[in-house]
Amino acid sequence: MATARANANIAFIKYWGNRDERLRLPVNPSISMNLGGLYAETTVDWDRTLISDSLGLNGREESGAALDRVTIHLNVLRERLGFSTYARVESANNFPTGAGIASSAAAFAALTVAGTAAAGASLSERELTTLARLGSGSASRSVPTGFVEWHAADQHEASYAESIAAPDYWDIVDVIAVVSKKHKDVGSSTGHKSANTSDLQTARVAGAGERFTRCKQAILNRDFTAFAEVVEHDSNLMHAVMMTSRPPLFYWLPPTLAIMDNVRQWRSEGLRVCYTLDAGPNVHCICVRDDAYAVSERLRASSDVLDVLVAPPGDGAKVIVP
Ligand code: DP6
């Protein structure tokens, strides 16, 4: 038995669409930052007396799709570890599930790290990222620390994630404007499958390598102006693909667009802030730490904003109870 903690992450260059759905091999490379303090904690107990896997999520016993997805991932771990024992899994998030704060990333990173540690196996970080990827693509990026890149490749072993900078490399924070706590209707896994039905996906993917390089350089140079430009553009491109997929996927709510407008306005007034959105309506306002207080106060002043969460760059996934 072992417990692991993994932070959620926010993508600056987005993962949207797979070249291989089963292996979750993405069509383009992506970059993210782990969200310190927004995490999943997962305990895995491989127990020979069990006759099936079971899952407790935030204190509730799960069956159906949630349990099936965990079982499929436990099968991956069982195959890698060379045994067939069932597991009891207990997992809890300390942030709203299913509302654009990547809960599956934290969950599958923690499940992978806890599951392998509970079996007494010590795998390389690189291999852990590829195993986590099979559970949820973005989970690969929650395994390494700080700022992370995830390589796009044709082979399982080559599509891994690695840290490009430690959490303390750049003092930026994610100030998240929560405008809805509802579970989203269409999850990312379904969305990835429909990405190719948008005429815009080919264009988005064609430019992704170049945006990836610009974003990585902006992080390494701590160049907020260049960073803001590429991050907003990449998020807009992904949402343009979502909205033009068949059937279309609209993740924005009216307050989402209002906040995006405000963020651009605040930047023109001198605040170092930009926005990015995952598959949900909440707005991730990425700011230089010195401007985070001003941004969060302005967000809190809006009646559309239900809650404001603040996350600095976070650690990679860790075993907390061996
Ligand atoms: C919009 O990793 O949640 O957040 O592999 O099907 O679990 P699955 O998808 P997931 O997709 C994340 C999509 C995104 C962008 C990103 O995090 O890069």
CSV table of N, CA, C and O in Angstrom, one decimal, residues 90-163:
chain,number,residue,atom,x,y,z
A,90,GLU,N,-8.2,4.7,-3.2
A,90,GLU,CA,-8.9,5.9,-2.6
A,90,GLU,C,-8.3,7.1,-3.1
A,90,GLU,O,-7.1,7.3,-3.0
A,91,SER,N,-9.1,8.0,-3.6
A,91,SER,CA,-8.5,9.3,-4.2
A,91,SER,C,-9.3,10.5,-3.7
A,91,SER,O,-10.6,10.4,-3.6
A,92,ALA,N,-8.7,11.6,-3.5
A,92,ALA,CA,-9.4,12.8,-3.2
A,92,ALA,C,-8.7,14.0,-3.8
A,92,ALA,O,-7.4,14.1,-3.8
A,93,ASN,N,-9.5,14.9,-4.3
A,93,ASN,CA,-8.9,16.2,-4.9
A,93,ASN,C,-9.2,17.3,-3.9
A,93,ASN,O,-10.3,17.2,-3.3
A,94,ASN,N,-8.4,18.3,-3.8
A,94,ASN,CA,-8.7,19.4,-3.0
A,94,ASN,C,-9.2,20.6,-3.8
A,94,ASN,O,-9.1,21.8,-3.4
A,95,PHE,N,-9.7,20.3,-5.1
A,95,PHE,CA,-10.2,21.4,-5.9
A,95,PHE,C,-11.5,20.8,-6.6
A,95,PHE,O,-11.6,19.6,-6.7
A,96,PRO,N,-12.3,21.7,-7.2
A,96,PRO,CA,-13.5,21.2,-7.9
A,96,PRO,C,-13.2,20.3,-9.0
A,96,PRO,O,-12.4,20.6,-9.9
A,97,THR,N,-13.9,19.1,-9.1
A,97,THR,CA,-13.6,18.1,-10.1
A,97,THR,C,-14.4,18.5,-11.4
A,97,THR,O,-15.5,18.9,-11.3
A,98,GLY,N,-13.8,18.3,-12.5
A,98,GLY,CA,-14.5,18.4,-13.8
A,98,GLY,C,-14.9,19.8,-14.2
A,98,GLY,O,-15.8,20.0,-15.0
A,99,ALA,N,-14.2,20.8,-13.8
A,99,ALA,CA,-14.5,22.2,-14.2
A,99,ALA,C,-13.4,23.0,-14.8
A,99,ALA,O,-13.2,24.1,-14.5
A,100,GLY,N,-12.6,22.3,-15.6
A,100,GLY,CA,-11.5,23.0,-16.3
A,100,GLY,C,-10.2,23.1,-15.5
A,100,GLY,O,-9.3,23.9,-15.8
A,101,ILE,N,-10.2,22.5,-14.3
A,101,ILE,CA,-8.9,22.4,-13.6
A,101,ILE,C,-8.6,20.9,-13.7
A,101,ILE,O,-9.3,20.1,-13.1
A,102,ALA,N,-7.5,20.6,-14.5
A,102,ALA,CA,-7.3,19.2,-14.9
A,102,ALA,C,-7.3,18.2,-13.8
A,102,ALA,O,-6.2,17.9,-13.3
A,103,SER,N,-8.5,17.7,-13.4
A,103,SER,CA,-8.5,16.7,-12.3
A,103,SER,C,-8.0,15.4,-12.8
A,103,SER,O,-7.4,14.6,-12.0
A,104,SER,N,-8.2,15.0,-14.1
A,104,SER,CA,-7.7,13.7,-14.5
A,104,SER,C,-6.2,13.7,-14.6
A,104,SER,O,-5.5,12.6,-14.3
A,105,ALA,N,-5.5,14.8,-14.8
A,105,ALA,CA,-4.1,14.9,-14.8
A,105,ALA,C,-3.5,14.5,-13.4
A,105,ALA,O,-2.7,13.6,-13.3
A,106,ALA,N,-4.0,15.2,-12.4
A,106,ALA,CA,-3.5,15.0,-11.0
A,106,ALA,C,-3.9,13.5,-10.6
A,106,ALA,O,-3.1,12.8,-10.1
A,107,ALA,N,-5.1,13.1,-11.0
A,107,ALA,CA,-5.6,11.8,-10.6
A,107,ALA,C,-4.7,10.6,-11.1
A,107,ALA,O,-4.3,9.7,-10.4
A,108,PHE,N,-4.5,10.7,-12.5
A,108,PHE,CA,-3.7,9.6,-13.1
A,108,PHE,C,-2.2,9.6,-12.8
A,108,PHE,O,-1.6,8.6,-12.8
A,109,ALA,N,-1.7,10.8,-12.5
A,109,ALA,CA,-0.3,10.9,-12.1
A,109,ALA,C,-0.2,10.3,-10.7
A,109,ALA,O,0.7,9.5,-10.5
A,110,ALA,N,-1.1,10.7,-9.8
A,110,ALA,CA,-1.0,10.1,-8.5
A,110,ALA,C,-1.3,8.6,-8.5
A,110,ALA,O,-0.6,7.9,-7.7
A,111,LEU,N,-2.2,8.1,-9.3
A,111,LEU,CA,-2.5,6.7,-9.3
A,111,LEU,C,-1.3,5.9,-9.8
A,111,LEU,O,-1.0,4.8,-9.3
A,112,THR,N,-0.6,6.4,-10.8
A,112,THR,CA,0.5,5.7,-11.4
A,112,THR,C,1.7,5.7,-10.4
A,112,THR,O,2.3,4.6,-10.2
A,113,VAL,N,1.9,6.8,-9.7
A,113,VAL,CA,3.0,6.8,-8.8
A,113,VAL,C,2.7,6.0,-7.5
A,113,VAL,O,3.6,5.2,-7.0
A,114,ALA,N,1.5,6.1,-7.0
A,114,ALA,CA,1.1,5.3,-5.9
A,114,ALA,C,1.0,3.8,-6.2
A,114,ALA,O,1.5,3.0,-5.4
A,115,GLY,N,0.5,3.5,-7.4
A,115,GLY,CA,0.3,2.1,-7.8
A,115,GLY,C,1.7,1.4,-7.9
A,115,GLY,O,1.8,0.2,-7.5
A,116,THR,N,2.6,2.0,-8.5
A,116,THR,CA,3.9,1.4,-8.7
A,116,THR,C,4.7,1.3,-7.4
A,116,THR,O,5.3,0.3,-7.1
A,117,ALA,N,4.6,2.4,-6.6
A,117,ALA,CA,5.3,2.4,-5.3
A,117,ALA,C,4.7,1.3,-4.4
A,117,ALA,O,5.4,0.6,-3.6
A,118,ALA,N,3.4,1.1,-4.4
A,118,ALA,CA,2.7,0.2,-3.5
A,118,ALA,C,3.1,-1.3,-3.9
A,118,ALA,O,3.1,-2.2,-3.0
A,119,ALA,N,3.6,-1.5,-5.1
A,119,ALA,CA,4.1,-2.8,-5.5
A,119,ALA,C,5.6,-2.9,-5.2
A,119,ALA,O,6.2,-4.0,-5.6
A,120,GLY,N,6.2,-1.9,-4.7
A,120,GLY,CA,7.6,-2.0,-4.3
A,120,GLY,C,8.5,-1.7,-5.5
A,120,GLY,O,9.7,-2.0,-5.5
A,121,ALA,N,7.9,-1.3,-6.7
A,121,ALA,CA,8.7,-1.1,-7.9
A,121,ALA,C,9.3,0.3,-7.9
A,121,ALA,O,8.6,1.3,-7.5
A,122,SER,N,10.5,0.5,-8.3
A,122,SER,CA,11.0,1.9,-8.5
A,122,SER,C,11.3,2.1,-9.9
A,122,SER,O,12.4,1.7,-10.4
A,123,LEU,N,10.4,2.8,-10.6
A,123,LEU,CA,10.6,3.0,-12.1
A,123,LEU,C,11.2,4.4,-12.3
A,123,LEU,O,11.1,5.3,-11.4
A,124,SER,N,11.8,4.6,-13.4
A,124,SER,CA,12.4,5.9,-13.7
A,124,SER,C,11.2,6.9,-13.9
A,124,SER,O,10.1,6.6,-14.2
A,125,GLU,N,11.6,8.2,-13.7
A,125,GLU,CA,10.5,9.3,-13.9
A,125,GLU,C,10.0,9.2,-15.3
A,125,GLU,O,8.8,9.4,-15.5
A,126,ARG,N,10.9,9.0,-16.2
A,126,ARG,CA,10.5,9.0,-17.6
A,126,ARG,C,9.5,7.9,-17.9
A,126,ARG,O,8.5,8.2,-18.5
A,127,GLU,N,9.7,6.7,-17.4
A,127,GLU,CA,8.7,5.7,-17.6
A,127,GLU,C,7.4,6.0,-16.9
A,127,GLU,O,6.3,5.7,-17.4
A,128,LEU,N,7.5,6.6,-15.7
A,128,LEU,CA,6.3,6.9,-15.0
A,128,LEU,C,5.4,7.9,-15.8
A,128,LEU,O,4.2,7.8,-15.8
A,129,THR,N,6.1,8.8,-16.5
A,129,THR,CA,5.3,9.8,-17.3
A,129,THR,C,4.6,9.1,-18.5
A,129,THR,O,3.5,9.4,-18.8
A,130,THR,N,5.3,8.1,-19.0
A,130,THR,CA,4.6,7.4,-20.2
A,130,THR,C,3.5,6.5,-19.7
A,130,THR,O,2.4,6.4,-20.3
A,131,LEU,N,3.6,5.9,-18.5
A,131,LEU,CA,2.5,5.1,-17.9
A,131,LEU,C,1.3,6.0,-17.6
A,131,LEU,O,0.2,5.7,-17.9
A,132,ALA,N,1.6,7.2,-16.9
A,132,ALA,CA,0.6,8.1,-16.5
A,132,ALA,C,-0.2,8.6,-17.8
A,132,ALA,O,-1.4,8.7,-17.8
A,133,ARG,N,0.6,8.8,-18.9
A,133,ARG,CA,0.0,9.2,-20.1
A,133,ARG,C,-1.1,8.3,-20.6
A,133,ARG,O,-2.1,8.7,-21.2
A,134,LEU,N,-0.9,7.0,-20.4
A,134,LEU,CA,-1.9,6.0,-20.9
A,134,LEU,C,-3.2,6.2,-20.2
A,134,LEU,O,-4.3,5.8,-20.7
A,135,GLY,N,-3.2,6.7,-18.9
A,135,GLY,CA,-4.4,6.9,-18.2
A,135,GLY,C,-5.1,8.2,-18.6
A,135,GLY,O,-6.3,8.3,-18.7
A,136,SER,N,-4.3,9.3,-18.7
A,136,SER,CA,-4.8,10.6,-19.2
A,136,SER,C,-3.6,11.3,-19.7
A,136,SER,O,-2.6,11.4,-19.0
A,137,GLY,N,-3.7,11.8,-21.0
A,137,GLY,CA,-2.6,12.4,-21.6
A,137,GLY,C,-1.9,13.5,-20.7
A,137,GLY,O,-0.6,13.4,-20.5
A,138,SER,N,-2.6,14.4,-20.2
A,138,SER,CA,-2.0,15.5,-19.5
A,138,SER,C,-1.4,15.0,-18.2
A,138,SER,O,-0.6,15.8,-17.6
A,139,ALA,N,-1.8,13.8,-17.7
A,139,ALA,CA,-1.2,13.3,-16.5
A,139,ALA,C,0.3,13.1,-16.6
A,139,ALA,O,1.0,13.2,-15.6
A,140,SER,N,0.8,12.9,-17.8
A,140,SER,CA,2.2,12.7,-18.0
A,140,SER,C,2.9,14.0,-17.5
A,140,SER,O,4.0,13.9,-17.0
A,141,ARG,N,2.3,15.1,-17.7
A,141,ARG,CA,3.0,16.4,-17.3
A,141,ARG,C,2.9,16.7,-15.9
A,141,ARG,O,3.5,17.6,-15.4
A,142,SER,N,2.1,15.9,-15.1
A,142,SER,CA,2.0,16.2,-13.7
A,142,SER,C,3.0,15.4,-12.9
A,142,SER,O,3.1,15.5,-11.7
A,143,VAL,N,3.8,14.5,-13.6
A,143,VAL,CA,4.8,13.7,-12.9
A,143,VAL,C,6.1,14.5,-12.6
A,143,VAL,O,6.5,14.5,-11.5
A,144,PRO,N,6.7,15.1,-13.7
A,144,PRO,CA,7.9,15.9,-13.4
A,144,PRO,C,7.6,17.2,-12.7
A,144,PRO,O,6.5,17.6,-12.6
A,145,THR,N,8.7,17.8,-12.2
A,145,THR,CA,8.5,19.0,-11.4
A,145,THR,C,8.4,20.3,-12.2
A,145,THR,O,8.9,20.4,-13.3
A,146,GLY,N,7.7,21.3,-11.7
A,146,GLY,CA,7.8,22.7,-12.2
A,146,GLY,C,7.1,22.9,-13.5
A,146,GLY,O,6.0,22.6,-13.8
A,147,PHE,N,8.0,23.4,-14.5
A,147,PHE,CA,7.5,23.7,-15.8
A,147,PHE,C,7.9,22.4,-16.7
A,147,PHE,O,9.1,22.0,-16.6
A,148,VAL,N,7.0,21.9,-17.5
A,148,VAL,CA,7.2,20.6,-18.0
A,148,VAL,C,6.8,20.6,-19.5
A,148,VAL,O,5.8,21.2,-19.9
A,149,GLU,N,7.6,19.9,-20.3
A,149,GLU,CA,7.3,19.6,-21.7
A,149,GLU,C,6.9,18.2,-21.9
A,149,GLU,O,7.5,17.3,-21.2
A,150,TRP,N,6.0,17.9,-22.8
A,150,TRP,CA,5.6,16.5,-23.1
A,150,TRP,C,5.8,16.3,-24.6
A,150,TRP,O,5.3,17.1,-25.4
A,151,HIS,N,6.7,15.4,-25.0
A,151,HIS,CA,7.1,15.2,-26.3
A,151,HIS,C,6.0,14.4,-27.1
A,151,HIS,O,5.4,13.4,-26.6
A,152,ALA,N,5.7,14.9,-28.3
A,152,ALA,CA,4.8,14.1,-29.2
A,152,ALA,C,5.7,13.2,-30.0
A,152,ALA,O,6.8,13.5,-30.5
A,153,ALA,N,5.3,11.9,-30.2
A,153,ALA,CA,6.0,10.9,-30.9
A,153,ALA,C,5.1,9.8,-31.4
A,153,ALA,O,4.0,9.7,-30.9
A,154,ASP,N,5.7,8.9,-32.2
A,154,ASP,CA,4.9,7.8,-32.8
A,154,ASP,C,5.0,6.6,-31.9
A,154,ASP,O,4.2,5.6,-32.1
A,155,GLN,N,5.9,6.5,-31.0
A,155,GLN,CA,6.1,5.3,-30.2
A,155,GLN,C,5.8,5.6,-28.7
A,155,GLN,O,6.1,6.7,-28.2
A,156,HIS,N,5.3,4.6,-28.0
A,156,HIS,CA,4.9,4.8,-26.6
A,156,HIS,C,6.1,5.3,-25.8
A,156,HIS,O,6.0,6.3,-25.0
A,157,GLU,N,7.3,4.7,-25.9
A,157,GLU,CA,8.4,5.1,-25.0
A,157,GLU,C,8.9,6.5,-25.3
A,157,GLU,O,9.5,7.2,-24.4
A,158,ALA,N,8.7,7.0,-26.5
A,158,ALA,CA,9.3,8.3,-26.9
A,158,ALA,C,8.3,9.5,-26.6
A,158,ALA,O,8.8,10.6,-26.6
A,159,SER,N,7.1,9.2,-26.2
A,159,SER,CA,6.2,10.3,-25.9
A,159,SER,C,6.1,10.4,-24.4
A,159,SER,O,5.2,10.0,-23.7
A,160,TYR,N,7.2,11.0,-23.8
A,160,TYR,CA,7.3,11.2,-22.4
A,160,TYR,C,7.4,12.7,-22.0
A,160,TYR,O,7.5,13.5,-22.9
A,161,ALA,N,7.3,12.9,-20.7
A,161,ALA,CA,7.4,14.3,-20.3
A,161,ALA,C,8.6,14.5,-19.4
A,161,ALA,O,9.1,13.6,-18.8
A,162,GLU,N,9.1,15.7,-19.4
A,162,GLU,CA,10.3,16.1,-18.6
A,162,GLU,C,10.2,17.5,-18.2
A,162,GLU,O,9.7,18.4,-18.9
A,163,SER,N,10.9,17.8,-17.1
A,163,SER,CA,10.9,19.2,-16.6
A,163,SER,C,11.8,20.0,-17.4
A,163,SER,O,12.9,19.6,-17.8
